[in-house]
Amino acid sequence: LLKVDELHMYDVYAPLVDQDEQKIDFEQAKQMVKEGLQPLGEDYIELLEKGFSERWIDVYPNENKRSGAYANGIFGHHPIVLTNFSGKYEDVTTLAHELGHAMHTYFSNKTQPEPKSDYTIFLAEIASTTNEMLLLHHLLNQTSNKKTRMVLVDMVFSQAKSTIFRQTMFAEFEEKVHAMIEADKPVTKEVLNNLYLSLNKDYFGKKVKLVKEIQYEWARIPHFFTAFYVYKYAVGMLCALYFTNSILSGQEGAVEKYIGFLSSGGKDTSVNILKEAGCDVEDPKTFESSFEYLKNLLKEL
């Protein structure tokens, strides 16, 4: 699709197709998000309406406004969402993503006492990514335009690459470095460079031509200074795909269990909260079902 003779490291970041220049206004975006999240039930959609009508969202770029997108919650108050909406497809999925965080916070604050209302980083990206996946599935069903469908599927796989594949590689690097330190082995920049380059070779395989400068990339990843953080992104997306699959396939009680997950805050360990919602991260079948979902999308592409 990229029409290159060799696939280099930097080529894996190129979009497979040019995105449509279609401009989406915020009213359209709200409607798209509401339609995409219909499978989560009437109560969820009513809460979305409440968020839109009561202006929980600071929508557009502004002077001195923080870049990117963000959601924050204060116990006893509704969540706040910040976006920098410019009318692209990504802005619509970002809106759904941040509203996922907001709803997770809202349900947990409403259901749990304050000391148990806050959820862990391990759980934090699941609700947001589930919203994104439900929206993308809806958008795929809404269009027969081949190019638009390719853009949407490419967005899913770009996220899978950066979240499941890349963060797992990061986690393996981090785990090996900590093991060296615990074994009193010297950890020099040369050791770190060689380890990181070796992992890139293992993960990308022979089909991708690496550039030697990739050996230094570990030095610019701030998450390595917050030990054992990165793997949570990978687990989060796999759990989100599990929930998406179970909700869309109409599994009995799937929506109720998912709303139960959103309402759990930090009432138990993260693993137990997920298990109660039907997503057992200690069972390989959970991840197999997520990869099956991705395989079916890949066939479609």
Coordinates of C-alpha atoms in Angstrom, one line a residue:
L1 CA 0.0 0.0 0.0
L2 CA 2.8 2.4 0.8
K3 CA 4.6 1.5 -2.5
V4 CA 8.1 1.2 -1.0
D5 CA 10.7 -1.4 -1.9
E6 CA 11.8 -1.7 1.6
L7 CA 9.9 -1.0 4.8
H8 CA 12.0 1.2 7.1
M9 CA 11.5 1.9 10.8
Y10 CA 10.0 5.3 10.1
D11 CA 7.6 3.9 7.4
V12 CA 5.6 2.1 10.1
Y13 CA 4.3 5.5 11.2
A14 CA 3.0 6.5 7.8
P15 CA -0.8 6.3 7.3
L16 CA -1.8 3.6 4.9
V17 CA -4.1 6.0 3.1
D18 CA -4.5 9.8 3.1
Q19 CA -7.2 10.9 5.4
D20 CA -10.3 12.6 3.9
E21 CA -10.3 16.3 4.2
Q22 CA -13.8 16.2 5.4
K23 CA -14.5 18.8 8.1
I24 CA -16.8 17.6 11.0
D25 CA -18.4 20.3 13.1
F26 CA -18.8 19.8 16.9
E27 CA -22.6 19.2 16.7
Q28 CA -22.0 16.4 14.1
A29 CA -19.2 15.0 16.4
K30 CA -21.6 14.9 19.4
Q31 CA -24.2 13.0 17.3
M32 CA -21.6 10.6 16.0
V33 CA -20.4 9.8 19.6
K34 CA -23.9 9.4 20.9
E35 CA -24.8 7.0 18.0
G36 CA -21.5 5.1 18.4
L37 CA -22.1 4.6 22.2
Q38 CA -25.8 3.5 21.9
P39 CA -24.9 -0.2 22.7
L40 CA -24.0 1.0 26.2
G41 CA -27.7 1.7 26.9
E42 CA -30.1 4.6 27.6
D43 CA -28.7 5.6 31.0
Y44 CA -25.2 6.0 29.5
I45 CA -26.6 8.1 26.6
E46 CA -28.6 10.3 29.0
L47 CA -25.5 11.0 31.0
L48 CA -23.7 11.9 27.8
E49 CA -26.5 14.4 27.0
K50 CA -26.2 15.8 30.4
G51 CA -22.4 16.3 29.9
F52 CA -23.0 18.1 26.6
S53 CA -25.9 20.3 27.8
E54 CA -24.2 21.3 31.1
R55 CA -21.0 22.2 29.3
W56 CA -18.6 19.7 30.9
I57 CA -16.4 20.1 27.9
D58 CA -14.0 22.9 27.0
V59 CA -14.1 22.2 23.2
Y60 CA -11.9 24.5 21.1
P61 CA -8.2 25.6 21.1
N62 CA -7.7 28.9 22.9
E63 CA -4.9 31.2 24.0
N64 CA -2.8 29.7 26.8
K65 CA -4.9 26.5 26.7
R66 CA -3.1 23.2 27.3
S67 CA -2.6 21.2 24.1
G68 CA -4.0 17.7 23.5
A69 CA -7.0 16.4 25.4
Y70 CA -7.6 15.7 29.0
A71 CA -10.2 14.6 31.5
N72 CA -10.3 15.3 35.2
G73 CA -12.6 14.5 38.1
I74 CA -13.2 15.9 41.6
F75 CA -15.3 13.9 44.0
G76 CA -18.7 15.5 44.5
H77 CA -18.5 17.5 41.2
H78 CA -19.1 16.5 37.6
P79 CA -16.0 15.6 35.6
I80 CA -14.3 18.1 33.3
V81 CA -13.1 17.3 29.8
L82 CA -10.7 19.5 27.8
T83 CA -10.2 19.0 24.0
N84 CA -8.7 21.0 21.1
F85 CA -11.4 20.1 18.5
S86 CA -10.5 21.0 14.9
G87 CA -13.0 18.8 12.9
K88 CA -11.0 15.7 12.0
Y89 CA -12.0 12.1 12.5
E90 CA -9.3 11.9 15.2
D91 CA -10.9 14.7 17.1
V92 CA -14.2 12.8 17.2
T93 CA -12.4 9.6 18.5
T94 CA -10.5 11.8 21.0
L95 CA -13.8 13.2 22.2
A96 CA -15.2 9.7 22.7
H97 CA -11.9 8.7 24.4
E98 CA -12.0 11.6 27.0
L99 CA -15.7 11.1 27.6
G100 CA -14.9 7.4 28.5
H101 CA -12.6 8.7 31.2
A102 CA -15.3 11.2 32.4
M103 CA -18.0 8.5 32.5
H104 CA -15.7 6.1 34.4
T105 CA -15.0 8.9 37.0
Y106 CA -18.7 9.8 37.1
F107 CA -20.0 6.3 37.7
S108 CA -17.3 5.5 40.3
N109 CA -17.8 8.7 42.2
K110 CA -21.5 8.2 42.2
T111 CA -21.4 4.6 43.4
Q112 CA -18.3 4.4 45.7
P113 CA -17.5 6.3 48.9
E114 CA -14.7 8.8 48.4
P115 CA -11.8 6.6 49.8
K116 CA -12.7 3.9 47.2
S117 CA -13.8 6.1 44.3
D118 CA -10.5 6.5 42.6
Y119 CA -9.5 3.8 40.1
T120 CA -5.9 2.6 39.4
I121 CA -3.7 3.4 36.4
F122 CA -4.1 -0.3 35.5
L123 CA -7.8 0.4 34.9
A124 CA -7.7 4.0 33.7
E125 CA -7.3 3.5 29.9
I126 CA -10.0 0.8 29.5
A127 CA -13.2 2.8 29.5
S128 CA -11.7 5.5 27.2
T129 CA -10.4 2.9 24.7
T130 CA -13.7 1.0 24.8
N131 CA -15.5 4.2 23.8
E132 CA -13.1 4.7 20.9
M133 CA -13.5 1.1 19.6
L134 CA -17.3 1.2 19.8
L135 CA -17.3 4.5 17.9
L136 CA -15.0 3.2 15.2
H137 CA -17.1 0.1 14.8
H138 CA -20.2 2.3 14.4
L139 CA -18.5 4.6 11.8
L140 CA -17.4 1.5 9.9
N141 CA -21.0 0.3 9.7
Q142 CA -22.1 3.8 8.6
T143 CA -20.0 4.1 5.4
S144 CA -19.4 2.0 2.4
N145 CA -16.7 4.4 1.1
K146 CA -13.6 2.2 0.7
K147 CA -11.1 4.9 1.5
T148 CA -13.0 6.1 4.6
R149 CA -13.2 2.5 5.9
M150 CA -9.4 2.0 5.3
V151 CA -8.7 5.2 7.3
L152 CA -10.9 4.0 10.2
V153 CA -9.3 0.5 10.3
D154 CA -5.8 2.0 10.0
M155 CA -6.6 4.2 13.0
V156 CA -7.4 1.0 15.1
F157 CA -4.2 -0.7 14.0
S158 CA -2.1 2.4 14.5
Q159 CA -3.4 2.4 18.1
A160 CA -2.8 -1.4 18.4
K161 CA 0.8 -0.9 17.2
S162 CA 1.6 2.0 19.5
T163 CA -0.3 0.5 22.5
I164 CA -0.2 -3.3 22.5
F165 CA 3.0 -3.9 20.4
R166 CA 5.2 -1.0 21.4
Q167 CA 4.3 -0.7 25.1
T168 CA 4.9 -4.5 25.5
M169 CA 8.4 -4.0 24.0
F170 CA 8.9 -1.1 26.4
A171 CA 7.8 -3.3 29.3
E172 CA 10.2 -6.1 28.4
F173 CA 13.1 -3.5 28.2
E174 CA 12.1 -2.1 31.6
E175 CA 11.8 -5.6 33.2
K176 CA 15.2 -6.6 31.9
V177 CA 16.9 -3.4 33.1
H178 CA 15.4 -3.8 36.6
A179 CA 16.5 -7.4 36.7
M180 CA 20.1 -6.3 35.8
I181 CA 20.1 -3.8 38.7
E182 CA 18.7 -6.4 41.1
A183 CA 21.5 -8.8 40.0
D184 CA 24.1 -6.1 40.7
K185 CA 25.1 -6.0 37.0
P186 CA 26.5 -2.7 35.6
V187 CA 24.0 -0.7 33.6
T188 CA 25.8 1.7 31.3
K189 CA 24.4 3.6 28.3
E190 CA 26.1 1.1 26.0
V191 CA 24.3 -1.8 27.8
L192 CA 20.9 0.1 27.5
N193 CA 21.5 0.9 23.9
N194 CA 22.4 -2.7 22.9
L195 CA 19.4 -4.1 24.9
Y196 CA 17.0 -1.7 23.3
L197 CA 18.3 -2.3 19.8
S198 CA 18.2 -6.0 20.3
L199 CA 14.5 -5.8 21.4
N200 CA 13.6 -3.7 18.4
K201 CA 15.2 -6.4 16.1
D202 CA 13.2 -9.1 17.9
Y203 CA 9.9 -7.2 17.8
F204 CA 10.0 -5.8 14.3
G205 CA 11.6 -8.8 12.6
K206 CA 13.4 -9.0 9.3
K207 CA 10.7 -7.3 7.3
V208 CA 11.5 -3.9 8.8
K209 CA 14.8 -2.2 8.2
L210 CA 16.0 -0.5 11.5
V211 CA 18.0 2.7 11.7
K212 CA 20.9 2.5 14.1
E213 CA 19.7 5.6 15.9
I214 CA 16.7 3.7 17.3
Q215 CA 19.1 2.3 20.0
Y216 CA 18.9 5.7 21.7
E217 CA 15.1 5.9 21.8
W218 CA 14.9 4.5 25.4
A219 CA 16.4 7.8 26.7
R220 CA 13.5 9.9 25.6
I221 CA 10.7 7.7 27.1
P222 CA 9.6 9.4 30.3
H223 CA 7.5 6.5 31.5
F224 CA 10.6 4.5 32.2
F225 CA 11.1 6.8 35.2
T226 CA 7.8 5.7 36.6
A227 CA 8.6 2.0 37.1
F228 CA 6.2 -0.6 35.6
Y229 CA 3.8 1.8 34.1
V230 CA 4.0 1.0 30.4
Y231 CA 2.5 -2.5 30.3
K232 CA -0.7 -1.1 31.7
Y233 CA -1.4 0.6 28.3
A234 CA -1.1 -2.7 26.5
V235 CA -3.4 -4.6 29.0
G236 CA -5.8 -1.6 28.9
M237 CA -6.3 -1.8 25.2
L238 CA -6.6 -5.6 25.2
C239 CA -9.3 -5.4 27.9
A240 CA -11.1 -2.6 26.0
L241 CA -11.2 -4.9 22.9
Y242 CA -12.5 -7.7 25.1
F243 CA -15.4 -5.5 26.4
T244 CA -16.1 -4.1 22.9
N245 CA -16.3 -7.6 21.5
S246 CA -18.6 -8.9 24.3
I247 CA -20.9 -5.9 24.0
L248 CA -21.2 -5.9 20.2
S249 CA -21.6 -9.6 20.0
G250 CA -24.6 -9.3 22.4
Q251 CA -23.2 -11.5 25.1
E252 CA -25.8 -11.9 27.9
G253 CA -25.2 -9.3 30.7
A254 CA -22.2 -7.7 28.9
V255 CA -23.5 -4.1 29.2
E256 CA -24.5 -4.5 32.8
K257 CA -21.1 -6.0 33.7
Y258 CA -19.4 -3.2 31.9
I259 CA -21.4 -0.5 33.7
G260 CA -20.5 -2.4 36.9
F261 CA -16.9 -2.1 36.0
L262 CA -17.3 1.7 35.4
S263 CA -18.9 1.9 38.9
S264 CA -16.2 0.0 40.8
G265 CA -13.7 2.8 41.4
G266 CA -11.0 1.2 43.5
K267 CA -13.2 -1.0 45.7
D268 CA -11.0 -4.1 45.1
T269 CA -7.8 -5.0 43.3
S270 CA -7.7 -4.2 39.6
V271 CA -7.6 -7.8 38.6
N272 CA -10.7 -8.7 40.8
I273 CA -12.6 -5.7 39.5
L274 CA -12.0 -6.8 35.9
K275 CA -12.8 -10.5 36.7
E276 CA -16.1 -9.4 38.2
A277 CA -16.9 -7.7 34.9
G278 CA -16.1 -10.9 33.0
C279 CA -12.7 -9.8 31.8
D280 CA -10.2 -12.2 33.5
V281 CA -6.7 -10.9 32.7
E282 CA -5.2 -14.1 34.3
D283 CA -6.9 -16.2 31.6
P284 CA -5.1 -16.3 28.2
K285 CA -8.5 -16.7 26.5
T286 CA -9.3 -13.1 27.3
F287 CA -6.4 -11.9 25.2
E288 CA -7.0 -14.4 22.5
S289 CA -10.5 -13.1 22.0
S290 CA -9.1 -9.5 21.7
F291 CA -6.6 -10.6 19.0
E292 CA -9.4 -12.5 17.2
Y293 CA -11.3 -9.2 17.0
L294 CA -8.2 -7.5 15.5
K295 CA -7.6 -10.4 13.1
N296 CA -11.2 -10.1 11.7
L297 CA -10.6 -6.3 11.2
L298 CA -7.3 -7.1 9.4
K299 CA -9.2 -9.5 7.0
E300 CA -11.6 -6.7 6.3
L301 CA -8.7 -4.3 5.5

